């Protein structure tokens, strides 16, 4: 089974703090993603990476950055946390293939971040 | 601009009856459509998918129907069970999965 592990399930941070959310996958997947989930808005893509050191902006990259130094690890960074970044953050991964093979993405359990 | 829309935020059905969850999309370039199921405090899990060359895909109690001309897909669950109670997300992507987009989700409640 694919395992996507997010290091922190629940975090409380202060406004202005730098926040790191870590994600590790064990299936040697090329693609990794960061989404945030908010009520009524579904899952919105923040950033994705299709290879080590490669990254692409998603729909809502403002206020975030990412790092992928190793294939299995994808980190989301909030440079200066703000209250509107309070949300559930979901990491995901998928294989590089196209079609149904590459289009199935696997999610971690999520990280609940509260910024006060 | 939401490219994938789930207009019903919630749905309640009786155990044993059919659940029908609907999804509309605007981008005609989408090639693959997926449904994910999410329980509280857990990440979404893949449920079923369909490619644009098909109009129906079935997996046990779950069937997804695709109407490309209407840009509409639906998930049928028959018979519905209380364990099916969860939030269901519709997703769509092009040929590569880099551009996968999700709907807002529909909360399904199946009453015993």
mmCIF file of C-alpha atoms in Angstrom:
data_model
loop_
_atom_site.group_PDB
_atom_site.id
_atom_site.type_symbol
_atom_site.label_atom_id
_atom_site.label_comp_id
_atom_site.label_asym_id
_atom_site.label_seq_id
_atom_site.Cartn_x
_atom_site.Cartn_y
_atom_site.Cartn_z
ATOM 1 C CA UNK A 1 0.000 0.000 0.000
ATOM 2 C CA UNK A 2 1.038 3.543 -0.704
ATOM 3 C CA UNK A 3 2.002 5.392 2.412
ATOM 4 C CA UNK A 4 2.098 9.172 2.547
ATOM 5 C CA UNK A 5 3.111 10.414 5.961
ATOM 6 C CA UNK A 6 2.720 13.945 7.216
ATOM 7 C CA UNK A 7 4.912 14.610 10.196
ATOM 8 C CA UNK A 8 2.557 16.829 12.204
ATOM 9 C CA UNK A 9 -1.168 16.244 12.571
ATOM 10 C CA UNK A 10 -1.967 19.315 14.649
ATOM 11 C CA UNK A 11 -0.021 22.541 14.937
ATOM 12 C CA UNK A 12 -0.707 25.903 16.536
ATOM 13 C CA UNK A 13 1.537 28.744 15.422
ATOM 14 C CA UNK A 14 1.676 32.474 16.002
ATOM 15 C CA UNK A 15 1.227 35.084 13.302
ATOM 16 C CA UNK A 16 4.543 35.841 11.642
ATOM 17 C CA UNK A 17 6.180 32.527 12.520
ATOM 18 C CA UNK A 18 7.894 30.420 9.881
ATOM 19 C CA UNK A 19 6.144 27.073 9.585
ATOM 20 C CA UNK A 20 7.413 23.837 8.046
ATOM 21 C CA UNK A 21 5.089 21.009 7.071
ATOM 22 C CA UNK A 22 6.894 17.814 6.147
ATOM 23 C CA UNK A 23 5.694 14.965 3.968
ATOM 24 C CA UNK A 24 7.296 11.636 3.100
ATOM 25 C CA UNK A 25 6.073 8.969 0.665
ATOM 26 C CA UNK A 26 7.362 5.434 0.441
ATOM 27 C CA UNK A 27 6.317 4.396 -3.071
ATOM 28 C CA UNK A 28 9.087 6.017 -5.080
ATOM 29 C CA UNK A 29 6.539 8.333 -6.716
ATOM 30 C CA UNK A 30 7.829 11.059 -8.977
ATOM 31 C CA UNK A 31 4.991 13.512 -8.334
ATOM 32 C CA UNK A 32 4.163 15.151 -5.041
ATOM 33 C CA UNK A 33 1.529 17.743 -4.198
ATOM 34 C CA UNK A 34 0.406 20.091 -1.459
ATOM 35 C CA UNK A 35 -3.281 20.977 -1.160
ATOM 36 C CA UNK A 36 -5.273 22.862 1.415
ATOM 37 C CA UNK A 37 -8.850 22.015 2.280
ATOM 38 C CA UNK A 38 -11.312 24.675 3.394
ATOM 39 C CA UNK A 39 -15.078 24.335 3.883
ATOM 40 C CA UNK A 40 -17.007 25.109 0.726
ATOM 41 C CA UNK A 41 -13.842 25.387 -1.344
ATOM 42 C CA UNK A 42 -12.772 21.766 -1.615
ATOM 43 C CA UNK A 43 -9.125 20.937 -2.163
ATOM 44 C CA UNK A 44 -7.028 23.664 -3.704
ATOM 45 C CA UNK A 45 -3.593 22.993 -5.140
ATOM 46 C CA UNK A 46 -0.787 25.056 -3.620
ATOM 47 C CA UNK A 47 2.325 23.584 -5.265
ATOM 48 C CA UNK A 48 3.376 20.390 -6.929
ATOM 49 C CA UNK A 49 6.667 18.795 -7.844
ATOM 50 C CA UNK A 50 7.334 16.287 -10.600
ATOM 51 C CA UNK A 51 10.998 15.650 -9.783
ATOM 52 C CA UNK A 52 13.670 16.388 -7.217
ATOM 53 C CA UNK A 53 14.358 20.130 -6.980
ATOM 54 C CA UNK A 54 11.518 20.822 -9.449
ATOM 55 C CA UNK A 55 8.387 22.688 -8.439
ATOM 56 C CA UNK A 56 5.374 24.242 -10.065
ATOM 57 C CA UNK A 57 2.830 26.702 -8.695
ATOM 58 C CA UNK A 58 -0.708 25.562 -8.260
ATOM 59 C CA UNK A 59 -3.783 27.737 -7.874
ATOM 60 C CA UNK A 60 -2.922 29.421 -4.566
ATOM 61 C CA UNK A 61 0.876 29.628 -4.119
ATOM 62 C CA UNK A 62 0.941 33.068 -2.510
ATOM 63 C CA UNK A 63 2.415 32.996 0.974
ATOM 64 C CA UNK A 64 3.875 29.515 0.503
ATOM 65 C CA UNK A 65 7.063 27.945 -0.767
ATOM 66 C CA UNK A 66 8.161 24.326 -1.144
ATOM 67 C CA UNK A 67 11.311 22.271 -1.072
ATOM 68 C CA UNK A 68 12.068 18.897 -2.603
ATOM 69 C CA UNK A 69 15.651 17.884 -1.966
ATOM 70 C CA UNK A 70 14.966 14.143 -2.000
ATOM 71 C CA UNK A 71 12.513 12.178 -4.085
ATOM 72 C CA UNK A 72 10.554 10.880 -1.113
ATOM 73 C CA UNK A 73 10.243 14.158 0.765
ATOM 74 C CA UNK A 74 8.252 17.307 -0.037
ATOM 75 C CA UNK A 75 8.094 20.204 2.396
ATOM 76 C CA UNK A 76 5.651 23.087 2.506
ATOM 77 C CA UNK A 77 6.915 26.320 4.039
ATOM 78 C CA UNK A 78 4.878 29.230 5.294
ATOM 79 C CA UNK A 79 7.434 32.038 5.372
ATOM 80 C CA UNK A 80 5.375 34.249 7.686
ATOM 81 C CA UNK A 81 2.214 32.574 8.898
ATOM 82 C CA UNK A 82 -1.025 34.541 8.836
ATOM 83 C CA UNK A 83 -4.452 33.786 10.275
ATOM 84 C CA UNK A 84 -5.932 33.216 6.794
ATOM 85 C CA UNK A 85 -3.578 30.265 6.439
ATOM 86 C CA UNK A 86 -5.422 28.418 9.178
ATOM 87 C CA UNK A 87 -6.529 25.294 7.346
ATOM 88 C CA UNK A 88 -6.089 21.584 6.802
ATOM 89 C CA UNK A 89 -3.069 20.830 4.620
ATOM 90 C CA UNK A 90 -2.890 17.651 2.599
ATOM 91 C CA UNK A 91 0.179 16.161 0.992
ATOM 92 C CA UNK A 92 -0.215 13.703 -1.889
ATOM 93 C CA UNK A 93 1.870 11.707 -4.308
ATOM 94 C CA UNK A 94 1.433 9.865 -7.587
ATOM 95 C CA UNK A 95 3.406 7.927 -10.148
ATOM 96 C CA UNK A 96 4.717 9.630 -13.240
ATOM 97 C CA UNK A 97 2.617 7.695 -15.751
ATOM 98 C CA UNK A 98 -0.193 9.252 -17.665
ATOM 99 C CA UNK A 99 -3.714 8.038 -17.952
ATOM 100 C CA UNK A 100 -5.388 6.221 -15.111
ATOM 101 C CA UNK A 101 -2.051 5.026 -13.751
ATOM 102 C CA UNK A 102 -0.641 8.468 -13.231
ATOM 103 C CA UNK A 103 -3.897 10.166 -12.408
ATOM 104 C CA UNK A 104 -4.562 8.382 -9.166
ATOM 105 C CA UNK A 105 -3.037 10.400 -6.388
ATOM 106 C CA UNK A 106 -2.635 9.216 -2.825
ATOM 107 C CA UNK A 107 -3.095 11.478 0.144
ATOM 108 C CA UNK A 108 -1.622 11.695 3.604
ATOM 109 C CA UNK A 109 -3.830 12.060 6.656
ATOM 110 C CA UNK A 110 -3.565 15.828 6.729
ATOM 111 C CA UNK A 111 -2.089 18.477 8.995
ATOM 112 C CA UNK A 112 -4.380 20.824 10.868
ATOM 113 C CA UNK A 113 -2.702 24.205 11.189
ATOM 114 C CA UNK A 114 -4.098 26.969 13.375
ATOM 115 C CA UNK A 115 -2.458 30.387 13.198
ATOM 116 C CA UNK A 116 -3.279 32.662 16.124
ATOM 117 C CA UNK B 1 -12.794 30.137 -11.085
ATOM 118 C CA UNK B 2 -13.831 26.647 -10.065
ATOM 119 C CA UNK B 3 -13.475 24.236 -12.945
ATOM 120 C CA UNK B 4 -15.072 21.400 -11.021
ATOM 121 C CA UNK B 5 -18.332 22.020 -9.199
ATOM 122 C CA UNK B 6 -20.341 20.002 -6.763
ATOM 123 C CA UNK B 7 -23.473 22.017 -6.217
ATOM 124 C CA UNK B 8 -24.928 19.939 -3.410
ATOM 125 C CA UNK B 9 -23.021 20.448 -0.179
ATOM 126 C CA UNK B 10 -24.918 17.644 1.518
ATOM 127 C CA UNK B 11 -27.090 14.623 0.811
ATOM 128 C CA UNK B 12 -29.004 12.365 3.174
ATOM 129 C CA UNK B 13 -30.342 8.935 2.205
ATOM 130 C CA UNK B 14 -31.785 5.919 3.955
ATOM 131 C CA UNK B 15 -29.736 2.761 4.320
ATOM 132 C CA UNK B 16 -30.318 0.390 1.409
ATOM 133 C CA UNK B 17 -31.421 3.120 -0.992
ATOM 134 C CA UNK B 18 -29.428 4.635 -3.829
ATOM 135 C CA UNK B 19 -27.134 7.617 -3.297
ATOM 136 C CA UNK B 20 -26.473 9.823 -6.309
ATOM 137 C CA UNK B 21 -23.747 12.433 -6.092
ATOM 138 C CA UNK B 22 -23.347 14.898 -8.934
ATOM 139 C CA UNK B 23 -20.444 16.837 -10.372
ATOM 140 C CA UNK B 24 -20.112 19.346 -13.226
ATOM 141 C CA UNK B 25 -16.980 20.586 -14.921
ATOM 142 C CA UNK B 26 -16.195 23.406 -17.297
ATOM 143 C CA UNK B 27 -12.881 22.422 -18.907
ATOM 144 C CA UNK B 28 -13.445 20.283 -21.995
ATOM 145 C CA UNK B 29 -9.761 19.272 -21.921
ATOM 146 C CA UNK B 30 -10.221 17.103 -18.859
ATOM 147 C CA UNK B 31 -9.500 13.464 -19.656
ATOM 148 C CA UNK B 32 -9.850 11.690 -16.346
ATOM 149 C CA UNK B 33 -12.401 11.960 -13.622
ATOM 150 C CA UNK B 34 -12.085 10.564 -10.154
ATOM 151 C CA UNK B 35 -14.071 10.293 -6.972
ATOM 152 C CA UNK B 36 -12.438 10.458 -3.567
ATOM 153 C CA UNK B 37 -13.969 9.691 -0.195
ATOM 154 C CA UNK B 38 -12.930 11.472 2.971
ATOM 155 C CA UNK B 39 -13.677 10.674 6.593
ATOM 156 C CA UNK B 40 -13.166 13.347 9.265
ATOM 157 C CA UNK B 41 -9.537 13.847 10.329
ATOM 158 C CA UNK B 42 -8.285 11.588 7.536
ATOM 159 C CA UNK B 43 -6.908 12.231 4.078
ATOM 160 C CA UNK B 44 -9.073 11.522 1.018
ATOM 161 C CA UNK B 45 -8.910 8.000 -0.360
ATOM 162 C CA UNK B 46 -9.357 7.068 -4.001
ATOM 163 C CA UNK B 47 -12.710 5.461 -4.755
ATOM 164 C CA UNK B 48 -13.286 5.097 -8.497
ATOM 165 C CA UNK B 49 -12.286 6.754 -11.753
ATOM 166 C CA UNK B 50 -13.359 6.985 -15.372
ATOM 167 C CA UNK B 51 -11.589 8.101 -18.505
ATOM 168 C CA UNK B 52 -13.195 10.335 -21.084
ATOM 169 C CA UNK B 53 -13.436 7.498 -23.604
ATOM 170 C CA UNK B 54 -15.964 5.708 -21.417
ATOM 171 C CA UNK B 55 -19.402 6.637 -20.174
ATOM 172 C CA UNK B 56 -19.649 4.193 -17.296
ATOM 173 C CA UNK B 57 -17.362 2.445 -14.851
ATOM 174 C CA UNK B 58 -18.499 0.071 -12.160
ATOM 175 C CA UNK B 59 -16.781 -1.271 -9.052
ATOM 176 C CA UNK B 60 -18.972 -3.235 -6.704
ATOM 177 C CA UNK B 61 -21.596 -0.947 -5.212
ATOM 178 C CA UNK B 62 -20.066 2.109 -6.865
ATOM 179 C CA UNK B 63 -20.750 3.237 -10.431
ATOM 180 C CA UNK B 64 -19.577 6.422 -12.077
ATOM 181 C CA UNK B 65 -21.369 7.802 -15.114
ATOM 182 C CA UNK B 66 -19.875 10.368 -17.472
ATOM 183 C CA UNK B 67 -21.833 12.579 -19.863
ATOM 184 C CA UNK B 68 -19.217 14.478 -21.855
ATOM 185 C CA UNK B 69 -21.645 16.538 -23.865
ATOM 186 C CA UNK B 70 -23.197 17.853 -20.667
ATOM 187 C CA UNK B 71 -19.825 18.017 -18.840
ATOM 188 C CA UNK B 72 -21.420 16.106 -16.032
ATOM 189 C CA UNK B 73 -20.560 13.039 -14.013
ATOM 190 C CA UNK B 74 -22.295 11.253 -11.213
ATOM 191 C CA UNK B 75 -21.469 8.647 -8.607
ATOM 192 C CA UNK B 76 -24.114 6.054 -7.742
ATOM 193 C CA UNK B 77 -23.857 4.008 -4.578
ATOM 194 C CA UNK B 78 -26.225 1.039 -4.419
ATOM 195 C CA UNK B 79 -27.169 -0.045 -1.826
ATOM 196 C CA UNK B 80 -26.048 2.739 0.491
ATOM 197 C CA UNK B 81 -24.630 1.730 3.859
ATOM 198 C CA UNK B 82 -24.041 3.771 7.034
ATOM 199 C CA UNK B 83 -20.283 3.280 6.556
ATOM 200 C CA UNK B 84 -20.567 5.239 3.314
ATOM 201 C CA UNK B 85 -21.232 8.395 5.332
ATOM 202 C CA UNK B 86 -18.346 10.703 4.415
ATOM 203 C CA UNK B 87 -17.464 13.671 2.247
ATOM 204 C CA UNK B 88 -17.113 12.797 -1.442
ATOM 205 C CA UNK B 89 -14.891 14.845 -3.708
ATOM 206 C CA UNK B 90 -15.099 14.854 -7.460
ATOM 207 C CA UNK B 91 -11.804 15.491 -9.301
ATOM 208 C CA UNK B 92 -10.778 15.977 -12.910
ATOM 209 C CA UNK B 93 -7.481 16.181 -14.720
ATOM 210 C CA UNK B 94 -5.985 16.394 -18.168
ATOM 211 C CA UNK B 95 -3.657 13.880 -19.753
ATOM 212 C CA UNK B 96 -1.045 14.535 -17.071
ATOM 213 C CA UNK B 97 -2.156 14.680 -13.482
ATOM 214 C CA UNK B 98 -0.363 17.919 -12.707
ATOM 215 C CA UNK B 99 -3.542 19.870 -13.238
ATOM 216 C CA UNK B 100 -5.950 17.831 -11.144
ATOM 217 C CA UNK B 101 -8.789 19.950 -9.813
ATOM 218 C CA UNK B 102 -11.248 19.098 -7.076
ATOM 219 C CA UNK B 103 -14.810 20.087 -6.361
ATOM 220 C CA UNK B 104 -15.958 21.487 -3.019
ATOM 221 C CA UNK B 105 -17.248 18.119 -1.837
ATOM 222 C CA UNK B 106 -20.629 16.642 -0.909
ATOM 223 C CA UNK B 107 -21.258 15.348 2.587
ATOM 224 C CA UNK B 108 -23.231 12.095 2.363
ATOM 225 C CA UNK B 109 -25.134 10.846 5.387
ATOM 226 C CA UNK B 110 -26.632 7.372 5.238
ATOM 227 C CA UNK B 111 -29.227 6.837 7.959
ATOM 228 C CA UNK B 112 -29.754 3.364 9.434
#
